Tab-separated table of C-alpha atoms and ligand atoms in Angstrom:
chain	number	residue	atom	x	y	z
N	1	MET	CA	38.910	2.023	-8.443
N	2	SER	CA	42.187	1.433	-6.673
N	3	ASN	CA	40.532	0.082	-3.536
N	4	PRO	CA	40.313	-3.706	-3.490
N	5	ARG	CA	36.753	-4.897	-2.942
N	6	GLY	CA	35.826	-6.582	0.280
N	7	GLU	CA	34.468	-10.116	0.464
N	8	PHE	CA	32.813	-12.070	3.260
N	9	SER	CA	35.309	-14.604	4.528
N	10	SER	CA	32.855	-17.416	5.158
N	11	ARG	CA	29.347	-18.637	4.503
N	12	PHE	CA	28.499	-18.097	8.154
N	13	GLY	CA	29.776	-14.518	7.940
N	14	PHE	CA	27.556	-13.763	4.973
N	15	LEU	CA	24.554	-15.416	6.602
N	16	MET	CA	24.988	-13.400	9.780
N	17	ALA	CA	25.530	-10.135	7.882
N	18	ALA	CA	22.562	-10.625	5.539
N	19	THR	CA	20.319	-11.904	8.319
N	20	GLY	CA	21.515	-9.014	10.437
N	21	SER	CA	20.403	-6.620	7.741
N	22	ALA	CA	17.058	-8.334	7.370
N	23	VAL	CA	16.318	-8.715	11.070
N	24	GLY	CA	15.508	-5.374	12.606
N	25	LEU	CA	12.718	-3.147	13.808
N	26	GLY	CA	10.632	-4.591	10.991
N	27	ASN	CA	10.697	-8.046	12.564
N	28	ILE	CA	10.609	-7.355	16.262
N	29	TRP	CA	8.311	-4.389	16.213
N	30	GLY	CA	6.556	-4.171	12.839
N	31	PHE	CA	5.624	-7.789	12.333
N	32	PRO	CA	4.025	-8.565	15.717
N	33	THR	CA	1.927	-5.397	15.770
N	34	ASN	CA	0.876	-5.836	12.160
N	35	ALA	CA	-0.133	-9.396	12.952
N	36	ALA	CA	-2.031	-8.346	16.068
N	37	SER	CA	-4.074	-5.747	14.252
N	38	ASN	CA	-4.704	-7.895	11.156
N	39	GLY	CA	-6.312	-11.098	12.288
N	40	GLY	CA	-3.407	-12.748	14.136
N	41	GLY	CA	-2.636	-16.111	12.567
N	42	ALA	CA	-4.288	-15.045	9.297
N	43	PHE	CA	-1.640	-12.356	8.846
N	44	LEU	CA	1.025	-14.867	9.759
N	45	VAL	CA	-0.159	-17.216	6.993
N	46	ALA	CA	-0.343	-14.393	4.411
N	47	TYR	CA	3.103	-13.206	5.428
N	48	LEU	CA	4.639	-16.659	5.158
N	49	VAL	CA	3.178	-17.161	1.690
N	50	LEU	CA	4.253	-13.722	0.434
N	51	ALA	CA	7.715	-14.068	1.900
N	52	PHE	CA	8.275	-17.159	-0.235
N	53	VAL	CA	6.466	-16.264	-3.445
N	54	LEU	CA	7.469	-12.609	-3.622
N	55	ALA	CA	10.228	-11.606	-1.267
N	56	TYR	CA	12.484	-14.634	-1.757
N	57	PRO	CA	12.507	-14.316	-5.580
N	58	ALA	CA	13.162	-10.571	-5.277
N	59	LEU	CA	15.979	-11.210	-2.815
N	60	MET	CA	17.514	-13.689	-5.258
N	61	ALA	CA	17.376	-11.108	-8.061
N	62	GLU	CA	19.439	-8.695	-5.976
N	63	LEU	CA	21.919	-11.280	-4.756
N	64	ILE	CA	22.509	-12.624	-8.271
N	65	ILE	CA	23.008	-9.221	-9.945
N	66	GLY	CA	25.273	-8.170	-7.105
N	67	ARG	CA	27.501	-11.218	-7.220
N	68	HIS	CA	27.660	-11.123	-11.004
N	69	ALA	CA	28.718	-7.480	-11.153
N	70	LYS	CA	30.875	-7.525	-8.015
N	71	ALA	CA	30.057	-3.844	-7.798
N	72	ASN	CA	27.812	-1.268	-6.153
N	73	ALA	CA	24.156	-1.024	-7.194
N	74	VAL	CA	24.624	1.788	-9.720
N	75	SER	CA	27.369	0.089	-11.752
N	76	ALA	CA	25.756	-3.329	-11.329
N	77	LEU	CA	22.371	-2.280	-12.702
N	78	SER	CA	23.765	-0.254	-15.576
N	79	GLY	CA	26.259	-3.063	-16.267
N	80	VAL	CA	23.651	-5.720	-17.035
N	81	ALA	CA	21.733	-3.381	-19.352
N	82	ALA	CA	21.517	-4.214	-23.030
N	83	ASN	CA	21.963	-0.687	-24.431
N	84	SER	CA	22.650	2.870	-23.325
N	85	GLY	CA	18.972	3.650	-22.733
N	86	THR	CA	18.450	0.767	-20.325
N	87	ALA	CA	21.860	1.449	-18.804
N	88	ARG	CA	20.668	4.929	-17.930
N	89	ILE	CA	17.504	3.534	-16.349
N	90	GLY	CA	19.640	1.044	-14.404
N	91	ALA	CA	21.894	3.797	-13.095
N	92	THR	CA	18.834	5.867	-12.128
N	93	VAL	CA	17.337	2.945	-10.200
N	94	GLY	CA	20.659	2.581	-8.389
N	95	VAL	CA	20.835	6.273	-7.525
N	96	VAL	CA	17.204	6.496	-6.390
N	97	GLY	CA	17.824	3.360	-4.303
N	98	MET	CA	20.786	5.051	-2.693
N	99	ILE	CA	18.776	8.161	-1.844
N	100	THR	CA	15.920	6.008	-0.542
N	101	VAL	CA	18.146	3.926	1.694
N	102	THR	CA	19.789	7.066	3.085
N	103	LEU	CA	16.346	8.406	3.982
N	104	ILE	CA	15.378	5.043	5.501
N	105	LEU	CA	18.539	5.217	7.591
N	106	SER	CA	17.651	8.740	8.676
N	107	PHE	CA	14.360	7.685	10.297
N	108	TYR	CA	15.634	4.279	11.385
N	109	ALA	CA	18.469	5.898	13.336
N	110	ILE	CA	16.005	8.044	15.286
N	111	VAL	CA	14.029	5.000	16.448
N	112	SER	CA	17.291	3.164	17.096
N	113	GLY	CA	18.331	6.153	19.228
N	114	TRP	CA	15.220	5.598	21.361
N	115	MET	CA	16.224	1.954	21.814
N	116	LEU	CA	19.688	3.060	22.864
N	117	SER	CA	18.333	5.589	25.349
N	118	PHE	CA	15.942	3.024	26.881
N	119	MET	CA	18.800	0.564	27.115
N	120	SER	CA	20.859	3.213	28.910
N	121	ALA	CA	17.889	3.938	31.170
N	122	SER	CA	17.873	0.298	32.335
N	123	ILE	CA	21.540	0.608	33.242
N	124	SER	CA	20.858	3.866	35.044
N	125	ASP	CA	17.969	2.148	36.891
N	126	LEU	CA	20.362	-0.550	38.046
N	127	VAL	CA	22.509	2.056	39.781
N	128	ARG	CA	19.427	4.039	40.890
N	129	PHE	CA	20.129	7.253	39.013
N	130	ASP	CA	16.443	8.034	38.992
N	131	SER	CA	16.450	11.482	37.484
N	132	LEU	CA	18.791	10.369	34.705
N	133	SER	CA	16.449	7.456	33.983
N	134	ASP	CA	13.526	9.852	33.792
N	135	TRP	CA	15.319	12.015	31.271
N	136	LEU	CA	16.322	8.965	29.244
N	137	THR	CA	12.785	7.632	29.012
N	138	THR	CA	11.027	10.924	28.310
N	139	GLY	CA	10.969	12.061	24.701
N	140	SER	CA	12.722	15.385	24.079
N	141	THR	CA	14.608	16.847	21.158
N	142	SER	CA	17.796	16.994	23.226
N	143	ARG	CA	17.601	13.317	24.181
N	144	ASP	CA	16.601	12.259	20.666
N	145	SER	CA	19.381	14.269	19.015
N	146	LEU	CA	22.016	12.956	21.388
N	147	PHE	CA	21.055	9.297	21.077
N	148	THR	CA	20.514	9.460	17.333
N	149	LEU	CA	24.050	10.814	17.006
N	150	LEU	CA	25.398	8.136	19.330
N	151	PHE	CA	23.746	5.505	17.209
N	152	TYR	CA	25.371	6.988	14.087
N	153	PHE	CA	28.689	6.833	15.873
N	154	LEU	CA	28.244	3.071	16.346
N	155	THR	CA	27.041	2.558	12.770
N	156	ILE	CA	29.868	4.557	11.226
N	157	SER	CA	32.481	2.816	13.399
N	158	VAL	CA	31.439	-0.582	12.078
N	159	VAL	CA	31.227	0.487	8.421
N	160	VAL	CA	34.611	2.244	8.559
N	161	ALA	CA	36.209	-1.071	9.542
N	162	GLY	CA	35.108	-2.634	6.249
N	163	VAL	CA	33.253	-5.692	5.024
N	164	LYS	CA	35.224	-8.389	6.793
N	165	ASN	CA	36.530	-6.603	9.884
N	166	GLY	CA	33.474	-4.467	10.455
N	167	ILE	CA	30.207	-5.751	9.038
N	168	GLU	CA	30.966	-9.475	9.088
N	169	LYS	CA	32.765	-9.449	12.417
N	170	TRP	CA	30.079	-7.530	14.276
N	171	ALA	CA	27.136	-9.301	12.663
N	172	SER	CA	28.708	-12.677	13.538
N	173	ARG	CA	29.015	-11.626	17.168
N	174	LEU	CA	25.722	-9.835	17.510
N	175	MET	CA	23.271	-12.061	15.658
N	176	PRO	CA	23.783	-15.213	17.761
N	177	SER	CA	23.388	-13.021	20.874
N	178	LEU	CA	20.170	-11.683	19.438
N	179	TYR	CA	18.730	-15.168	18.986
N	180	LEU	CA	19.748	-16.138	22.496
N	181	LEU	CA	18.257	-13.030	24.116
N	182	LEU	CA	15.063	-13.458	22.139
N	183	ILE	CA	14.594	-17.052	23.294
N	184	ILE	CA	15.335	-16.187	26.946
N	185	LEU	CA	12.827	-13.332	26.870
N	186	ILE	CA	10.118	-15.477	25.261
N	187	VAL	CA	10.525	-18.229	27.833
N	188	TYR	CA	10.373	-15.685	30.648
N	189	VAL	CA	7.333	-13.785	29.362
N	190	LEU	CA	5.407	-16.997	28.710
N	191	THR	CA	5.654	-17.865	32.408
N	192	LEU	CA	3.836	-14.674	33.435
N	193	ASP	CA	0.134	-14.444	34.203
N	194	GLY	CA	-1.940	-13.326	31.259
N	195	ALA	CA	0.568	-14.425	28.581
N	196	LEU	CA	-1.633	-17.128	27.087
N	197	GLU	CA	-4.204	-14.626	25.885
N	198	GLY	CA	-1.459	-13.046	23.738
N	199	VAL	CA	-0.462	-16.418	22.322
N	200	ARG	CA	-4.076	-17.040	21.406
N	201	MET	CA	-4.439	-13.608	19.779
N	202	TYR	CA	-1.314	-14.331	17.742
N	203	LEU	CA	-1.750	-17.903	16.678
N	204	VAL	CA	-5.470	-18.451	16.251
N	205	PRO	CA	-6.179	-17.232	12.730
N	206	ASP	CA	-9.215	-15.132	12.005
N	207	PHE	CA	-9.584	-16.469	8.464
N	208	ALA	CA	-12.427	-14.109	7.734
N	209	ARG	CA	-9.668	-11.508	7.420
N	210	ILE	CA	-7.463	-13.269	4.903
N	211	ALA	CA	-9.269	-11.861	1.871
N	212	ASP	CA	-8.989	-8.348	3.276
N	213	PRO	CA	-6.853	-6.335	0.800
N	214	GLY	CA	-5.432	-4.295	3.687
N	215	LEU	CA	-4.061	-7.472	5.200
N	216	LEU	CA	-2.347	-8.522	1.983
N	217	LEU	CA	-0.902	-5.049	1.435
N	218	GLY	CA	0.400	-4.984	4.961
N	219	ALA	CA	1.921	-8.441	4.631
N	220	MET	CA	3.604	-7.560	1.350
N	221	GLY	CA	5.031	-4.264	2.632
N	222	GLN	CA	6.223	-6.077	5.709
N	223	ALA	CA	7.956	-8.776	3.655
N	224	PHE	CA	9.644	-6.167	1.446
N	225	PHE	CA	10.885	-4.022	4.287
N	226	SER	CA	11.925	-6.960	6.352
N	227	LEU	CA	14.173	-8.461	3.685
N	228	SER	CA	15.728	-5.020	3.023
N	229	LEU	CA	14.688	-5.168	-0.638
N	230	GLY	CA	14.664	-2.701	-3.516
N	231	VAL	CA	17.330	-0.253	-2.456
N	232	GLY	CA	20.491	-2.200	-3.224
N	233	THR	CA	21.315	-3.432	0.285
N	234	MET	CA	21.070	-7.090	-0.619
N	235	LEU	CA	22.648	-6.405	-4.002
N	236	ILE	CA	25.739	-5.044	-2.261
N	237	TYR	CA	25.858	-7.926	0.202
N	238	GLY	CA	25.506	-10.319	-2.751
N	239	SER	CA	28.478	-8.606	-4.377
N	240	TYR	CA	30.632	-9.609	-1.402
N	241	VAL	CA	29.727	-13.311	-1.674
N	242	SER	CA	32.320	-15.687	-3.080
N	243	LYS	CA	31.671	-17.359	-6.438
N	244	ARG	CA	32.011	-20.725	-4.714
N	245	GLU	CA	28.765	-20.320	-2.812
N	246	ASN	CA	25.386	-21.675	-3.826
N	247	LEU	CA	23.292	-18.500	-3.976
N	248	PRO	CA	19.755	-19.924	-4.124
N	249	ALA	CA	20.485	-21.958	-0.997
N	250	LEU	CA	22.048	-18.998	0.827
N	251	GLY	CA	19.137	-16.709	-0.082
N	252	GLY	CA	16.714	-19.382	1.139
N	253	MET	CA	18.497	-19.549	4.476
N	254	VAL	CA	18.437	-15.766	4.900
N	255	THR	CA	14.700	-15.772	4.181
N	256	LEU	CA	14.088	-18.569	6.672
N	257	LEU	CA	16.180	-16.949	9.395
N	258	ASP	CA	14.441	-13.616	8.855
N	259	ILE	CA	10.996	-15.174	9.016
N	260	SER	CA	11.916	-17.179	12.090
N	261	VAL	CA	12.882	-14.047	14.010
N	262	ALA	CA	9.641	-12.313	13.008
N	263	VAL	CA	7.567	-15.326	14.052
N	264	LEU	CA	9.475	-15.663	17.325
N	265	ALA	CA	9.182	-11.939	18.041
N	266	GLY	CA	5.410	-12.365	17.773
N	267	MET	CA	5.687	-14.941	20.562
N	268	LEU	CA	7.373	-12.286	22.685
N	269	ILE	CA	5.551	-9.038	21.918
N	270	LEU	CA	1.936	-10.222	21.880
N	271	PRO	CA	2.137	-12.232	25.106
N	272	ALA	CA	3.992	-9.257	26.660
N	273	MET	CA	1.098	-7.014	25.650
N	274	SER	CA	-1.506	-9.322	27.124
N	275	VAL	CA	0.545	-9.564	30.325
N	276	ALA	CA	0.535	-5.746	30.360
N	277	ALA	CA	-3.250	-5.735	29.925
N	278	PHE	CA	-3.549	-8.293	32.733
N	279	ASN	CA	-1.635	-5.833	34.929
N	280	GLY	CA	-4.006	-3.009	34.130
N	281	ILE	CA	-1.896	-1.264	31.484
N	282	GLU	CA	-3.890	0.148	28.583
N	283	ILE	CA	-3.029	-1.727	25.381
N	284	TYR	CA	-5.785	-0.380	23.145
N	285	ASP	CA	-5.783	3.098	21.608
N	286	GLU	CA	-8.761	5.473	21.205
N	287	GLN	CA	-9.859	3.764	17.976
N	288	GLY	CA	-10.050	0.434	19.763
N	289	GLY	CA	-7.045	-1.004	17.918
N	290	LEU	CA	-3.995	-2.414	19.650
N	291	VAL	CA	-1.377	0.188	20.486
N	292	ALA	CA	1.179	-0.086	17.697
N	293	GLY	CA	3.907	2.191	16.377
N	294	PRO	CA	6.256	4.033	18.717
N	295	ALA	CA	3.883	3.912	21.696
N	296	LEU	CA	4.074	0.130	21.935
N	297	ILE	CA	7.785	-0.112	22.512
N	298	VAL	CA	8.370	3.153	24.337
N	299	SER	CA	5.307	3.190	26.569
N	300	VAL	CA	3.407	-0.115	26.907
N	301	LEU	CA	6.426	-2.363	27.342
N	302	PRO	CA	8.355	-0.002	29.668
N	303	ALA	CA	5.208	0.320	31.807
N	304	LEU	CA	5.113	-3.459	32.014
N	305	PHE	CA	8.807	-3.714	32.940
N	306	GLU	CA	8.293	-1.141	35.662
N	307	ARG	CA	5.558	-3.189	37.312
N	308	MET	CA	7.900	-6.182	37.476
N	309	GLY	CA	10.087	-4.468	40.066
N	310	ASP	CA	13.809	-5.284	40.139
N	311	ALA	CA	13.481	-8.235	37.766
N	312	GLY	CA	11.895	-5.777	35.349
N	313	ILE	CA	15.122	-3.769	35.160
N	314	LEU	CA	17.017	-6.806	33.880
N	315	VAL	CA	14.246	-7.809	31.514
N	316	SER	CA	14.157	-4.272	30.191
N	317	LEU	CA	17.931	-4.227	29.750
N	318	ALA	CA	17.788	-7.549	27.865
N	319	PHE	CA	14.914	-6.374	25.683
N	320	PHE	CA	16.424	-3.026	24.681
N	321	THR	CA	19.836	-4.605	24.131
N	322	LEU	CA	18.105	-7.005	21.758
N	323	MET	CA	16.551	-4.044	19.950
N	324	VAL	CA	19.835	-2.143	19.682
N	325	ILE	CA	21.561	-5.208	18.224
N	326	ALA	CA	18.768	-5.669	15.692
N	327	CYS	CA	18.962	-1.977	14.743
N	328	LEU	CA	22.736	-1.832	14.405
N	329	THR	CA	23.130	-4.854	12.148
N	330	SER	CA	20.454	-3.285	9.913
N	331	SER	CA	21.761	0.275	9.919
N	332	ILE	CA	25.258	-0.793	8.866
N	333	SER	CA	23.744	-2.500	5.833
N	334	MET	CA	21.967	0.731	4.923
N	335	LEU	CA	25.048	2.929	5.192
N	336	GLU	CA	27.069	0.406	3.180
N	337	VAL	CA	24.964	1.117	0.059
N	338	PRO	CA	26.081	4.734	-0.559
N	339	VAL	CA	29.517	4.069	0.940
N	340	SER	CA	30.319	1.284	-1.524
N	341	TYR	CA	29.199	3.518	-4.372
N	342	VAL	CA	31.345	6.481	-3.381
N	343	VAL	CA	34.354	4.259	-2.688
N	344	GLU	CA	34.106	2.389	-5.998
N	345	GLN	CA	32.933	5.132	-8.319
N	346	HIS	CA	34.788	8.079	-6.935
N	347	GLY	CA	37.863	6.447	-5.469
N	348	ALA	CA	37.247	7.855	-1.987
N	349	SER	CA	38.737	6.072	1.010
N	350	ARG	CA	36.282	3.911	2.955
N	351	LYS	CA	36.944	5.904	6.076
N	352	LYS	CA	36.216	9.287	4.526
N	353	ALA	CA	33.172	7.995	2.661
N	354	SER	CA	31.677	6.328	5.761
N	355	VAL	CA	32.161	9.370	7.963
N	356	ALA	CA	30.938	11.887	5.383
N	357	LEU	CA	27.885	9.888	4.318
N	358	GLY	CA	27.092	8.925	7.893
N	359	LEU	CA	27.181	12.577	8.913
N	360	LEU	CA	25.005	13.536	5.976
N	361	ALA	CA	22.373	11.002	7.047
N	362	ALA	CA	22.762	12.225	10.650
N	363	LEU	CA	22.035	15.755	9.507
N	364	ILE	CA	18.842	14.598	7.806
N	365	SER	CA	17.894	12.748	11.002
N	366	LEU	CA	18.328	15.927	13.034
N	367	VAL	CA	16.103	17.859	10.646
N	368	ILE	CA	13.461	15.137	11.193
N	369	VAL	CA	13.944	15.192	14.987
N	370	PHE	CA	13.320	18.936	15.075
N	371	ASN	CA	10.282	18.689	12.775
N	372	PHE	CA	9.098	15.335	13.973
N	373	ASP	CA	5.337	15.579	13.498
N	374	LEU	CA	5.735	17.099	10.092
N	375	LEU	CA	8.409	14.834	8.681
N	376	PHE	CA	8.705	11.462	10.427
N	377	GLY	CA	5.568	9.761	9.126
N	378	PHE	CA	6.046	11.355	5.736
N	379	VAL	CA	9.583	10.025	5.269
N	380	VAL	CA	8.580	6.546	6.500
N	381	SER	CA	5.694	6.294	4.111
N	382	LEU	CA	7.502	7.881	1.143
N	383	THR	CA	10.426	5.486	1.384
N	384	THR	CA	8.877	2.223	2.526
N	385	GLU	CA	5.464	2.359	0.891
N	386	TYR	CA	6.209	4.140	-2.367
N	387	SER	CA	9.869	4.091	-3.234
N	388	GLN	CA	10.821	0.578	-2.106
N	389	PRO	CA	8.166	-1.401	-4.021
N	390	LEU	CA	8.706	0.719	-7.128
N	391	LEU	CA	12.448	0.102	-7.073
N	392	GLY	CA	11.795	-3.593	-6.437
N	393	PHE	CA	9.659	-3.580	-9.558
N	394	PHE	CA	12.494	-2.151	-11.673
N	395	ILE	CA	15.006	-4.615	-10.297
N	396	ALA	CA	12.657	-7.498	-11.177
N	397	ILE	CA	12.267	-6.074	-14.706
N	398	PHE	CA	16.011	-5.772	-15.080
N	399	VAL	CA	16.693	-9.325	-14.051
N	400	GLY	CA	13.629	-10.828	-15.719
N	401	TRP	CA	13.553	-8.960	-19.015
N	402	ILE	CA	16.689	-6.963	-19.684
N	403	TRP	CA	19.522	-9.142	-18.486
N	404	ARG	CA	20.455	-11.946	-20.888
N	405	ARG	CA	19.103	-15.279	-19.701
N	406	ASP	CA	22.296	-17.204	-20.526
N	407	GLN	CA	24.401	-14.816	-18.420
N	408	LEU	CA	21.921	-15.079	-15.615
N	409	LEU	CA	22.106	-18.879	-15.651
N	410	GLU	CA	25.875	-18.771	-15.867
N	411	GLU	CA	25.991	-16.660	-12.706
N	412	VAL	CA	23.636	-18.901	-10.731
N	413	GLN	CA	25.594	-21.963	-11.848
N	414	GLN	CA	28.700	-20.717	-10.062
N	415	GLY	CA	28.736	-22.619	-6.819
N	416	ASN	CA	25.676	-24.551	-8.002
N	417	PRO	CA	26.697	-26.306	-11.248
N	418	ASP	CA	23.573	-28.409	-11.432
N	419	CYS	CA	21.319	-25.392	-11.164
N	420	GLU	CA	19.636	-25.829	-14.556
N	421	ASN	CA	17.932	-28.994	-13.351
N	422	THR	CA	16.776	-27.672	-10.008
N	423	LEU	CA	13.320	-26.643	-8.945
N	424	PHE	CA	14.691	-23.155	-8.399
N	425	TRP	CA	15.634	-22.657	-12.027
N	426	ARG	CA	12.341	-24.119	-13.235
N	427	ILE	CA	10.274	-21.682	-11.218
N	428	TRP	CA	12.255	-18.595	-10.328
N	429	PRO	CA	12.851	-17.056	-13.803
N	430	TRP	CA	9.082	-17.028	-14.361
N	431	TYR	CA	8.441	-15.563	-11.001
N	432	ILE	CA	10.817	-12.712	-11.500
N	433	ARG	CA	9.490	-12.010	-15.002
N	434	PHE	CA	5.776	-12.145	-14.339
N	435	VAL	CA	4.654	-12.818	-10.808
N	436	CYS	CA	6.833	-10.318	-8.940
N	437	PRO	CA	6.218	-7.311	-11.225
N	438	VAL	CA	2.477	-7.995	-11.355
N	439	ILE	CA	2.115	-8.304	-7.590
N	440	ILE	CA	4.204	-5.188	-6.976
N	441	VAL	CA	2.252	-3.125	-9.505
N	442	ALA	CA	-1.035	-4.319	-8.022
N	443	VAL	CA	0.087	-3.312	-4.561
N	444	TYR	CA	1.515	-0.029	-5.762
N	445	VAL	CA	-1.646	0.923	-7.611
N	446	GLN	CA	-3.727	0.100	-4.557
N	447	MET	CA	-1.541	2.300	-2.426
N	448	ILE	CA	-1.899	5.289	-4.693
N	449	LEU	CA	-5.653	4.900	-5.042
K	501	LIG	N1	15.129	-5.171	7.167
K	501	LIG	C1	15.371	-4.338	8.284
K	501	LIG	C2	14.232	-4.472	9.297
K	501	LIG	O1	13.435	-5.356	9.204
K	501	LIG	C3	15.583	-2.900	7.909
K	501	LIG	C4	16.457	-2.675	6.753
K	501	LIG	C5	17.803	-2.895	6.636
K	501	LIG	C6	16.059	-2.134	5.527
K	501	LIG	N2	18.234	-2.498	5.400
K	501	LIG	C7	17.191	-2.037	4.708
K	501	LIG	C8	14.830	-1.745	5.089
K	501	LIG	C9	17.074	-1.546	3.431
K	501	LIG	C10	14.715	-1.262	3.829
K	501	LIG	C11	15.817	-1.171	2.991
K	501	LIG	O2	14.129	-3.709	10.206
């Protein structure tokens, strides 16, 4: 434990890093398509409600344990345990979280590699290297392996540099650029013919759908994935927050910023799809649903950009740059989970740990790339649908039932001395004890059935 722990140097730095983790493929890709196929505005309403009643309390649980323990997820969770039995469960939750987040990184990096290769294709289009562009935009194991590895190179480079000089510095540069690019793209797409149909599809709620259990499940999974919950990511980021900060307020801001990007991304993706339809591009699949998943970003949108001529090259470059930024600020938060553990528990240097663990995840990614049809969907669903909610459940139990209430209050009071009299303290402890575990179990049971 000779390595001094990192700490974010400012409130802004933490906000950018945590928002950077939260904002990713889940917001820009997952949320809009989920909304489009689940009753538009009705999904939006369900998502907003769940984000505040479930995801925000769960986020707070992770941030509070993390800042209290000032340690990685494994030591933090076993540290708040009351006896050796619960300590063992805590350590297991931490370890399973670490394995889960490594697997999430391994599929996330593949998709991020696609974003990187499409971004490169726009640059190659600018200089008219047509055959290179074709290779870059056509799926192949050679392209996917190369760009997945390149993406790992970027991720590892940031994590090696540490909390302040890597994660905080890059998130603080990249996240404001992401907001700016997003706004520019929305304004541009909304001026195109056919965009209004997408806005209508997105914002007019089909309330007949709100009672649909599939919609609620989707909205809850979305909220969980989007706030990077359950696997120790937010716990680790919480552990780098200074004791002077008011955690409930910071967590609230992260939630709001995350939601705002998802909602804004809906204003980009759905109008872009209806513009594509207006231009004769197929946006429905064989089952009559909207094209979602990989095909949306790597076929529908590129087809649209291509029809825009030269302007399309710049729009495409802006869009895929936006995606790469969103991916990178998320992937670094994933790699940080096992890295912080190995550095703190086993005394490894940050550099060695980041490179070794990054390469391990890269190896898993390559196995998935070469067995894509067999493994990709399986790993996504195993980690995000099963493992994440289950781990979230255990974290809620730890904070709600196992950790001593007076210690919990003492931690929240740091940076927020008046906490005991706030609305947060009146509501949140009950939420984390009862509401969160019950909702998660209900969702989990439904998924298994
Ligand atoms: N929240 C990110 C997104 O929306 C992805 C992410 C980052 C994540 N860290 C995570 C997901 C940890 C699950 C667990 O794309």
